[in-house]
Amino acid sequence: MTPVRWGVLSAGRIATNKVIPGMLKSHMLTVSGIAARDLSRAQLAASRLGIEEVYGSYEAMLADPEIEAIYNPLPNHLHVPMTLAAVRAGKHVLCEKPMALRASELDVLRPYADRVHIWEAFMVRFHPQWIDAREQIRRGAIGDLRFMQVGFSYFNDDPSDIRNRADIGGGATYDIGCYAVFAGRRFFDSNPQRAIATMDRDSAFGTDRCTSGLLDFAGGRQLAFSVSTQAARYQRVLLAGTRGRIEIEIPFNAPQDGACRYGLDDCSSLDGSSTRFTVLPVAGQYQLQAEAFSHAVRHQQPSEAALDDAQWNIRTIEALFSSAQTGRFEVV
């Protein structure tokens, strides 16, 4: 197919260190331009990554008729405003998670959802380990999936980091709790009905630095998770069924240049020695995500389904924040 011409809003770290390098490995697209409010940062990134066009403003990129698709990795509070500006300009948009800070904010994008593709950038859905594990569950390899446990943490107490700014959507729940919610929805193949959470907030930043939650998916199915921005680096997804379990060792930051594995345990031994590991070949989830989006641009009709998916994730996050205040289960 004719490669899709992409533009990137921002020369931030997630874009320049992870997403763009993955995109550049694909023959299905070209990263044609990068924009930043600080022109020198955009020029530096473009020079390092071999990007042709540099824009000194987001608006200049959106006005370029040659740009077909936009990757939006801006701070959380700018996700909806700049995605809206992009779709109004006729661009398809892949927007970083969380797509919004409130579910209702996404309503402004709905008039454009049948004209252009608007996706939330959960790259993990395209990684073979997630696809394989999900297929194992669907085939009944561990029986009926009963509960999930998700842990995800890193340590960051830098006051200048946007993830530590409460006024623009920082904190553990927005940044990495969204992955736990997405994992539950992905592997249970349904949406939670209610949620309860407890949060510990940083006294200086005002952000939630440690959040634990429980999501009720009905039918006895539950997801328990803990996420933290001030704990040792760790991540796991455990999927427990009636006849076994699956554990994904590096579920969210899978290595881009090395193999990864997940374990399937029939639980005949409590020490884990009955676990059979599946080793998967090298796979770049950012490249796979960009290729899936580019394929959709060329071959699929846009629809509201992607916005529905994003809205469910944000609705669940809103319920968690509400529960942390009320101390009780909240309806999603």
Coordinates of C-alpha atoms in Angstrom, one line a residue:
M1 CA 0.0 0.0 0.0
T2 CA 1.0 3.6 -0.3
P3 CA 2.8 4.6 2.9
V4 CA 0.8 6.8 5.2
R5 CA 2.4 10.2 5.9
W6 CA 2.6 10.8 9.7
G7 CA 3.2 13.9 11.7
V8 CA 4.1 13.9 15.4
L9 CA 3.0 16.5 17.8
S10 CA 5.8 17.0 20.4
A11 CA 9.4 16.1 20.7
G12 CA 8.9 14.6 24.1
R13 CA 10.7 11.4 25.3
I14 CA 7.9 8.9 24.7
A15 CA 7.7 10.1 21.0
T16 CA 11.4 10.4 20.3
N17 CA 12.8 7.5 22.3
K18 CA 10.1 4.8 21.8
V19 CA 7.3 5.5 19.3
I20 CA 9.1 7.2 16.4
P21 CA 12.0 4.7 16.4
G22 CA 9.4 1.9 16.1
M23 CA 7.5 3.7 13.4
L24 CA 10.7 4.3 11.4
K25 CA 11.2 0.5 11.0
S26 CA 8.0 0.1 9.0
H27 CA 7.6 0.3 5.2
M28 CA 3.8 1.0 5.7
L29 CA 4.3 4.6 6.8
T30 CA 6.7 7.6 6.8
V31 CA 7.3 9.9 9.7
S32 CA 7.2 13.1 7.6
G33 CA 7.2 15.8 10.2
I34 CA 7.6 16.7 13.8
A35 CA 6.2 19.8 15.6
A36 CA 7.0 21.4 18.9
R37 CA 6.4 24.8 20.5
D38 CA 10.2 25.0 21.0
L39 CA 11.5 24.9 17.4
S40 CA 15.0 24.0 18.5
R41 CA 13.8 20.8 20.2
A42 CA 11.9 19.8 17.1
Q43 CA 14.9 20.5 14.9
L44 CA 17.2 18.4 17.2
A45 CA 14.8 15.5 17.2
A46 CA 14.3 15.7 13.4
S47 CA 18.0 15.7 12.8
R48 CA 18.6 12.7 15.1
L49 CA 15.8 10.6 13.7
G50 CA 16.0 11.7 10.1
I51 CA 12.6 13.4 9.8
E52 CA 12.2 15.6 6.8
E53 CA 9.9 18.5 8.0
V54 CA 10.0 20.5 11.2
Y55 CA 7.2 22.8 12.4
G56 CA 7.5 25.5 15.0
S57 CA 3.9 25.1 16.0
Y58 CA 1.2 22.4 16.2
E59 CA -1.1 24.5 14.0
A60 CA 1.5 24.6 11.2
M61 CA 1.6 20.9 11.1
L62 CA -2.1 20.5 11.1
A63 CA -2.4 22.9 8.2
D64 CA 0.0 20.9 6.0
P65 CA -2.2 18.9 3.5
E66 CA 0.6 16.4 3.0
I67 CA 0.2 15.1 6.6
E68 CA -2.5 12.3 6.8
A69 CA -2.2 10.9 10.3
I70 CA -1.2 12.5 13.6
Y71 CA 0.4 10.9 16.7
N72 CA -0.5 13.0 19.8
P73 CA 1.8 12.3 22.8
L74 CA 1.3 15.7 24.5
P75 CA 0.6 16.0 28.2
N76 CA -2.7 14.5 29.2
H77 CA -4.7 17.7 29.5
L78 CA -3.9 18.5 25.8
H79 CA -5.0 15.1 24.4
V80 CA -8.6 16.1 23.7
P81 CA -8.0 19.8 22.5
M82 CA -5.2 18.9 20.1
T83 CA -6.9 15.7 18.9
L84 CA -10.0 17.8 18.2
A85 CA -7.9 20.4 16.3
A86 CA -6.4 17.5 14.2
V87 CA -9.6 15.8 13.3
R88 CA -11.2 19.2 12.4
A89 CA -8.2 19.5 10.0
G90 CA -9.1 16.2 8.5
K91 CA -6.3 14.2 10.1
H92 CA -6.5 10.7 11.5
V93 CA -5.3 10.6 15.1
L94 CA -3.5 8.1 17.3
C95 CA -3.6 9.7 20.8
E96 CA -1.6 8.6 23.8
K97 CA -3.4 7.2 26.8
P98 CA -5.3 8.3 28.7
M99 CA -7.2 9.9 25.8
A100 CA -9.1 12.2 28.2
L101 CA -9.3 13.1 31.9
R102 CA -13.1 12.8 31.9
A103 CA -15.2 10.5 29.8
S104 CA -17.5 13.3 28.8
E105 CA -14.6 15.2 27.2
L106 CA -14.6 12.6 24.3
D107 CA -18.1 13.6 23.2
V108 CA -16.6 16.5 21.2
L109 CA -14.8 14.0 19.0
R110 CA -17.9 11.9 18.1
P111 CA -19.0 14.1 15.1
Y112 CA -15.7 13.2 13.4
A113 CA -15.5 9.5 14.4
D114 CA -17.1 8.3 11.1
R115 CA -14.8 10.6 9.0
V116 CA -11.3 9.9 10.4
H117 CA -9.8 7.2 12.6
I118 CA -9.4 8.2 16.3
W119 CA -7.6 5.6 18.4
E120 CA -6.2 5.5 22.0
A121 CA -2.6 4.4 21.9
F122 CA -2.6 1.2 23.9
M123 CA 0.3 -0.4 22.0
V124 CA 0.2 -3.5 24.2
R125 CA -2.9 -4.8 22.4
F126 CA -0.8 -5.4 19.3
H127 CA 2.1 -7.3 21.0
P128 CA 2.1 -11.0 20.3
Q129 CA 2.3 -11.9 24.0
W130 CA -1.0 -10.2 24.6
I131 CA -2.6 -11.7 21.5
D132 CA -1.3 -15.2 22.4
A133 CA -2.3 -15.0 26.0
R134 CA -5.8 -13.8 25.1
E135 CA -6.2 -16.6 22.6
Q136 CA -5.1 -19.2 25.2
I137 CA -7.9 -17.9 27.5
R138 CA -10.4 -18.0 24.7
R139 CA -9.4 -21.6 23.9
G140 CA -9.9 -22.6 27.6
A141 CA -6.3 -23.3 28.3
I142 CA -6.7 -22.3 31.9
G143 CA -10.4 -23.0 32.2
D144 CA -12.7 -20.1 33.0
L145 CA -10.8 -16.9 33.8
R146 CA -11.8 -16.0 37.4
F147 CA -9.5 -13.3 38.6
M148 CA -6.6 -11.1 37.5
Q149 CA -3.8 -9.4 39.4
V150 CA -1.9 -6.5 37.9
G151 CA 1.1 -4.7 39.4
F152 CA 2.8 -1.8 37.8
S153 CA 5.3 0.7 39.4
Y154 CA 8.3 2.9 38.9
F155 CA 10.0 5.5 41.0
N156 CA 9.9 9.1 40.0
D157 CA 9.9 12.0 42.4
D158 CA 11.1 14.7 40.0
P159 CA 8.9 17.8 40.6
S160 CA 9.5 19.0 37.0
D161 CA 8.2 15.8 35.4
I162 CA 4.7 16.2 33.9
R163 CA 3.7 12.9 35.5
N164 CA 4.0 14.6 38.9
R165 CA 1.8 17.5 38.0
A166 CA -1.8 17.1 39.3
D167 CA -3.1 20.1 37.3
I168 CA -2.4 18.4 33.9
G169 CA -3.4 14.9 34.7
G170 CA -0.4 13.4 36.4
G171 CA -0.4 10.6 39.0
A172 CA -0.3 6.8 39.0
T173 CA -3.9 6.1 38.0
Y174 CA -3.9 8.2 34.9
D175 CA -0.4 7.2 33.8
I176 CA -0.2 3.5 34.5
G177 CA -3.5 2.6 36.2
C178 CA -5.1 3.0 32.8
Y179 CA -3.1 -0.1 31.7
A180 CA -4.5 -2.2 34.5
V181 CA -8.0 -1.2 33.6
F182 CA -7.3 -1.9 29.9
A183 CA -5.8 -5.3 30.8
G184 CA -9.0 -6.3 32.7
R185 CA -11.2 -5.2 29.9
R186 CA -9.0 -6.9 27.3
F187 CA -8.7 -10.3 28.9
F188 CA -12.2 -10.5 30.4
D189 CA -13.6 -9.4 27.0
S190 CA -16.1 -7.2 28.8
N191 CA -16.4 -4.0 30.8
P192 CA -16.4 -3.6 34.6
Q193 CA -19.7 -2.9 36.4
R194 CA -18.4 -1.3 39.5
A195 CA -15.0 -0.2 41.1
I196 CA -13.5 0.6 44.5
A197 CA -10.1 2.1 45.2
T198 CA -7.8 3.6 47.8
M199 CA -5.2 6.2 47.0
D200 CA -2.2 7.6 48.7
R201 CA -1.3 11.2 47.5
D202 CA 2.1 12.9 47.5
S203 CA 1.8 15.8 49.9
A204 CA 3.9 18.1 47.6
F205 CA 2.6 17.1 44.2
G206 CA -1.0 16.4 45.0
T207 CA -0.9 13.4 42.7
D208 CA -1.9 9.8 43.6
R209 CA 1.5 8.1 44.1
C210 CA 0.1 4.7 45.0
T211 CA -3.4 3.4 44.1
S212 CA -4.9 0.0 44.6
G213 CA -8.3 -0.9 43.1
L214 CA -10.8 -3.7 42.6
L215 CA -12.9 -4.0 39.5
D216 CA -16.0 -6.2 39.4
F217 CA -16.6 -7.7 36.0
A218 CA -19.8 -9.6 37.1
G219 CA -20.2 -13.3 37.1
G220 CA -17.7 -13.6 39.9
R221 CA -14.8 -12.2 37.8
Q222 CA -12.5 -9.7 39.5
L223 CA -9.4 -7.6 38.8
A224 CA -7.2 -6.4 41.6
F225 CA -4.4 -4.0 40.9
S226 CA -1.8 -1.8 42.5
V227 CA 0.1 1.0 40.7
S228 CA 2.6 3.4 42.0
T229 CA 4.9 6.2 40.7
Q230 CA 7.1 6.0 43.8
A231 CA 7.9 2.3 44.3
A232 CA 10.5 -0.1 42.9
R233 CA 10.3 -0.8 39.2
Y234 CA 8.0 -3.7 38.6
Q235 CA 5.2 -5.0 36.3
R236 CA 3.2 -8.2 36.0
V237 CA -0.1 -9.5 34.7
L238 CA -1.5 -12.7 36.4
L239 CA -4.5 -14.4 34.9
A240 CA -6.0 -17.1 37.1
G241 CA -8.5 -19.6 35.8
T242 CA -10.4 -22.6 37.1
R243 CA -7.7 -25.0 35.7
G244 CA -4.5 -23.0 35.5
R245 CA -2.9 -19.6 35.3
I246 CA -1.0 -17.4 32.8
E247 CA 1.6 -14.9 33.9
I248 CA 3.0 -12.2 31.6
E249 CA 6.4 -11.2 32.9
I250 CA 6.9 -7.9 31.2
P251 CA 3.4 -7.0 30.0
F252 CA 3.7 -3.2 29.4
N253 CA 7.3 -2.4 28.5
A254 CA 8.1 -5.5 26.5
P255 CA 11.7 -5.3 25.1
Q256 CA 11.7 -3.9 21.6
D257 CA 14.9 -5.7 20.5
G258 CA 14.7 -8.9 22.4
A259 CA 12.5 -12.0 23.0
C260 CA 9.9 -12.1 25.7
R261 CA 8.0 -14.9 27.3
Y262 CA 4.8 -15.7 29.3
G263 CA 4.2 -18.7 31.5
L264 CA 1.2 -21.1 31.4
D265 CA 0.9 -23.2 34.7
D266 CA -1.5 -26.0 35.2
C267 CA -1.0 -25.5 38.9
S268 CA -0.1 -29.1 39.6
S269 CA 2.7 -27.7 41.8
L270 CA 2.5 -24.8 44.1
D271 CA 6.2 -23.8 43.6
G272 CA 5.6 -22.9 39.9
S273 CA 7.7 -25.8 38.6
S274 CA 4.7 -26.9 36.6
T275 CA 4.9 -23.7 34.5
R276 CA 5.5 -24.1 30.8
F277 CA 7.0 -21.0 29.2
T278 CA 6.3 -19.8 25.7
V279 CA 9.1 -17.7 24.2
L280 CA 8.1 -15.2 21.6
P281 CA 10.3 -13.7 18.9
V282 CA 11.4 -10.1 18.9
A283 CA 8.4 -7.8 18.3
G284 CA 8.2 -4.0 18.4
Q285 CA 4.8 -3.0 19.8
Y286 CA 5.1 0.6 18.7
Q287 CA 5.8 -0.5 15.1
L288 CA 2.9 -2.9 15.2
Q289 CA 0.6 -0.3 16.5
A290 CA 1.6 2.3 13.9
E291 CA 1.2 -0.4 11.1
A292 CA -2.3 -1.4 12.3
F293 CA -3.3 2.2 12.4
S294 CA -1.8 2.9 8.9
H295 CA -3.6 -0.2 7.5
A296 CA -6.9 1.1 9.0
V297 CA -6.3 4.5 7.3
R298 CA -5.9 2.9 3.9
H299 CA -8.4 0.0 4.2
Q300 CA -11.0 0.5 6.9
Q301 CA -14.0 2.7 7.4
P302 CA -13.7 4.9 10.6
S303 CA -16.3 4.3 13.3
E304 CA -17.2 5.2 16.8
A305 CA -16.1 1.9 18.2
A306 CA -12.6 3.1 19.1
L307 CA -14.0 6.1 21.0
D308 CA -16.4 3.8 22.8
D309 CA -13.4 1.7 23.9
A310 CA -11.5 4.7 25.1
Q311 CA -14.6 6.1 26.9
W312 CA -15.1 2.9 28.9
N313 CA -11.5 3.1 30.1
I314 CA -11.9 6.7 31.3
R315 CA -15.3 5.9 32.9
T316 CA -13.6 3.2 34.9
I317 CA -10.8 5.6 36.0
E318 CA -13.4 8.2 37.0
A319 CA -15.2 5.6 39.1
L320 CA -11.9 4.7 40.9
F321 CA -11.2 8.4 41.7
S322 CA -14.8 8.8 43.0
S323 CA -14.5 5.6 45.1
A324 CA -11.3 6.9 46.7
Q325 CA -13.3 9.8 48.0
T326 CA -16.5 8.0 49.0
G327 CA -14.9 4.8 50.3
R328 CA -17.4 2.6 48.6
F329 CA -18.0 0.8 45.3
E330 CA -18.9 3.2 42.5
V331 CA -20.9 2.2 39.3
V332 CA -18.8 2.5 36.2

